[in-house]
Amino acid sequence: MGFEPERYGEWLSGKAPFLSMRVNELTVIDLLETDRSGENVDHISFCITGSLEDLATEDVEIVREFESVYGAMGWGPALYIRDPDGNVIELKQYLDT
């Protein structure tokens, strides 16, 4: 498909928990090896410019939160929430962009 591996050396050495494939400058696909659970997608990610703290005060289920996690455009904070259909949504910020 022509995708380029992202952080391949870190993944091989065990420093990165999964392998990422670069689709374009704004998009990566993360490949995780897990037991089959019936779910086809771990989460869907959206880059936001608003406040994660404001979202955390809303009536949404927070699945997990990271001060800094790697994404398509580098490192930054992320909030993972569950949508009404039960899907996990990552709301990601890039503070240096």
PDB file of C-alpha atoms in Angstrom:
ATOM      1  CA  MET A   1       0.000   0.000   0.000  1.00  0.00           C
ATOM      2  CA  GLY A   2       3.043   2.248   0.142  1.00  0.00           C
ATOM      3  CA  PHE A   3       2.823   3.260   3.822  1.00  0.00           C
ATOM      4  CA  GLU A   4       6.071   4.065   5.626  1.00  0.00           C
ATOM      5  CA  PRO A   5       6.717   2.646   9.127  1.00  0.00           C
ATOM      6  CA  GLU A   6       6.795   5.264  11.892  1.00  0.00           C
ATOM      7  CA  ARG A   7       9.010   4.758  15.002  1.00  0.00           C
ATOM      8  CA  TYR A   8       9.956   1.306  13.702  1.00  0.00           C
ATOM      9  CA  GLY A   9      13.158   1.064  15.747  1.00  0.00           C
ATOM     10  CA  GLU A  10      11.324   2.060  18.943  1.00  0.00           C
ATOM     11  CA  TRP A  11       8.685  -0.595  18.265  1.00  0.00           C
ATOM     12  CA  LEU A  12      11.304  -3.288  17.575  1.00  0.00           C
ATOM     13  CA  SER A  13      13.125  -2.450  20.813  1.00  0.00           C
ATOM     14  CA  GLY A  14       9.889  -2.475  22.836  1.00  0.00           C
ATOM     15  CA  LYS A  15       9.946   1.273  23.601  1.00  0.00           C
ATOM     16  CA  ALA A  16       6.819   1.922  21.476  1.00  0.00           C
ATOM     17  CA  PRO A  17       3.822  -0.308  22.328  1.00  0.00           C
ATOM     18  CA  PHE A  18       2.668  -0.568  18.713  1.00  0.00           C
ATOM     19  CA  LEU A  19       3.838  -0.007  15.145  1.00  0.00           C
ATOM     20  CA  SER A  20       2.490   3.019  13.272  1.00  0.00           C
ATOM     21  CA  MET A  21       2.245   3.294   9.494  1.00  0.00           C
ATOM     22  CA  ARG A  22       2.438   6.812   8.006  1.00  0.00           C
ATOM     23  CA  VAL A  23      -0.371   7.471   5.491  1.00  0.00           C
ATOM     24  CA  ASN A  24       0.344  11.190   4.973  1.00  0.00           C
ATOM     25  CA  GLU A  25       1.627  14.128   7.032  1.00  0.00           C
ATOM     26  CA  LEU A  26      -1.580  14.232   9.106  1.00  0.00           C
ATOM     27  CA  THR A  27      -2.516  10.551   9.334  1.00  0.00           C
ATOM     28  CA  VAL A  28      -1.070   7.364  10.819  1.00  0.00           C
ATOM     29  CA  ILE A  29      -2.564   3.913  11.265  1.00  0.00           C
ATOM     30  CA  ASP A  30      -1.514   2.208  14.501  1.00  0.00           C
ATOM     31  CA  LEU A  31      -1.157  -1.573  14.327  1.00  0.00           C
ATOM     32  CA  LEU A  32      -1.754  -3.414  17.598  1.00  0.00           C
ATOM     33  CA  GLU A  33      -1.548  -7.122  18.220  1.00  0.00           C
ATOM     34  CA  THR A  34      -4.259  -8.091  20.719  1.00  0.00           C
ATOM     35  CA  ASP A  35      -6.641 -10.903  21.447  1.00  0.00           C
ATOM     36  CA  ARG A  36      -9.780 -10.789  19.310  1.00  0.00           C
ATOM     37  CA  SER A  37     -12.635  -9.183  21.217  1.00  0.00           C
ATOM     38  CA  GLY A  38     -15.201  -8.680  18.464  1.00  0.00           C
ATOM     39  CA  GLU A  39     -14.175  -5.032  18.022  1.00  0.00           C
ATOM     40  CA  ASN A  40     -12.498  -4.084  14.764  1.00  0.00           C
ATOM     41  CA  VAL A  41     -11.224  -0.640  15.786  1.00  0.00           C
ATOM     42  CA  ASP A  42      -9.497   0.324  19.043  1.00  0.00           C
ATOM     43  CA  HIS A  43     -10.315   4.027  18.683  1.00  0.00           C
ATOM     44  CA  ILE A  44     -10.778   6.892  16.224  1.00  0.00           C
ATOM     45  CA  SER A  45      -8.710  10.044  16.737  1.00  0.00           C
ATOM     46  CA  PHE A  46      -9.572  13.691  16.115  1.00  0.00           C
ATOM     47  CA  CYS A  47      -7.218  16.650  16.458  1.00  0.00           C
ATOM     48  CA  ILE A  48      -8.871  19.462  18.434  1.00  0.00           C
ATOM     49  CA  THR A  49      -7.935  23.034  19.262  1.00  0.00           C
ATOM     50  CA  GLY A  50     -10.332  23.491  22.197  1.00  0.00           C
ATOM     51  CA  SER A  51      -9.692  22.740  25.846  1.00  0.00           C
ATOM     52  CA  LEU A  52      -9.511  19.115  26.962  1.00  0.00           C
ATOM     53  CA  GLU A  53     -10.301  20.291  30.500  1.00  0.00           C
ATOM     54  CA  ASP A  54     -13.619  21.766  29.316  1.00  0.00           C
ATOM     55  CA  LEU A  55     -14.529  18.472  27.656  1.00  0.00           C
ATOM     56  CA  ALA A  56     -13.651  16.541  30.799  1.00  0.00           C
ATOM     57  CA  THR A  57     -16.285  18.497  32.748  1.00  0.00           C
ATOM     58  CA  GLU A  58     -19.081  17.479  30.366  1.00  0.00           C
ATOM     59  CA  ASP A  59     -21.266  14.437  30.991  1.00  0.00           C
ATOM     60  CA  VAL A  60     -19.183  11.974  28.947  1.00  0.00           C
ATOM     61  CA  GLU A  61     -17.512   8.716  29.908  1.00  0.00           C
ATOM     62  CA  ILE A  62     -13.760   9.269  30.091  1.00  0.00           C
ATOM     63  CA  VAL A  63     -11.992   6.041  29.138  1.00  0.00           C
ATOM     64  CA  ARG A  64      -8.411   7.247  29.683  1.00  0.00           C
ATOM     65  CA  GLU A  65      -6.309  10.387  29.666  1.00  0.00           C
ATOM     66  CA  PHE A  66      -2.666  11.059  28.784  1.00  0.00           C
ATOM     67  CA  GLU A  67      -0.530  14.134  29.460  1.00  0.00           C
ATOM     68  CA  SER A  68       1.543  13.252  26.404  1.00  0.00           C
ATOM     69  CA  VAL A  69       0.989  10.497  23.857  1.00  0.00           C
ATOM     70  CA  TYR A  70       2.393  10.081  20.347  1.00  0.00           C
ATOM     71  CA  GLY A  71       0.106  10.846  17.407  1.00  0.00           C
ATOM     72  CA  ALA A  72       0.174  11.593  13.693  1.00  0.00           C
ATOM     73  CA  MET A  73       1.785  15.011  14.199  1.00  0.00           C
ATOM     74  CA  GLY A  74       3.962  14.265  17.235  1.00  0.00           C
ATOM     75  CA  TRP A  75       3.476  14.300  21.005  1.00  0.00           C
ATOM     76  CA  GLY A  76       0.690  15.974  22.973  1.00  0.00           C
ATOM     77  CA  PRO A  77      -2.118  15.488  25.483  1.00  0.00           C
ATOM     78  CA  ALA A  78      -5.113  13.302  24.679  1.00  0.00           C
ATOM     79  CA  LEU A  79      -8.479  12.497  26.212  1.00  0.00           C
ATOM     80  CA  TYR A  80     -10.270   9.276  25.282  1.00  0.00           C
ATOM     81  CA  ILE A  81     -14.053   9.291  25.613  1.00  0.00           C
ATOM     82  CA  ARG A  82     -16.844   6.892  24.688  1.00  0.00           C
ATOM     83  CA  ASP A  83     -19.470   8.054  22.183  1.00  0.00           C
ATOM     84  CA  PRO A  84     -23.181   7.158  22.532  1.00  0.00           C
ATOM     85  CA  ASP A  85     -22.644   4.033  20.376  1.00  0.00           C
ATOM     86  CA  GLY A  86     -19.832   2.786  22.625  1.00  0.00           C
ATOM     87  CA  ASN A  87     -16.932   3.673  20.307  1.00  0.00           C
ATOM     88  CA  VAL A  88     -13.751   5.075  21.846  1.00  0.00           C
ATOM     89  CA  ILE A  89     -12.851   8.525  20.507  1.00  0.00           C
ATOM     90  CA  GLU A  90      -9.420  10.097  21.071  1.00  0.00           C
ATOM     91  CA  LEU A  91      -9.450  13.894  21.303  1.00  0.00           C
ATOM     92  CA  LYS A  92      -5.849  14.907  20.620  1.00  0.00           C
ATOM     93  CA  GLN A  93      -4.026  18.218  20.929  1.00  0.00           C
ATOM     94  CA  TYR A  94      -0.704  19.272  19.442  1.00  0.00           C
ATOM     95  CA  LEU A  95       0.561  22.168  21.518  1.00  0.00           C
ATOM     96  CA  ASP A  96       3.475  23.117  19.228  1.00  0.00           C
ATOM     97  CA  THR A  97       1.432  23.424  16.001  1.00  0.00           C
TER      98      THR A  97
END
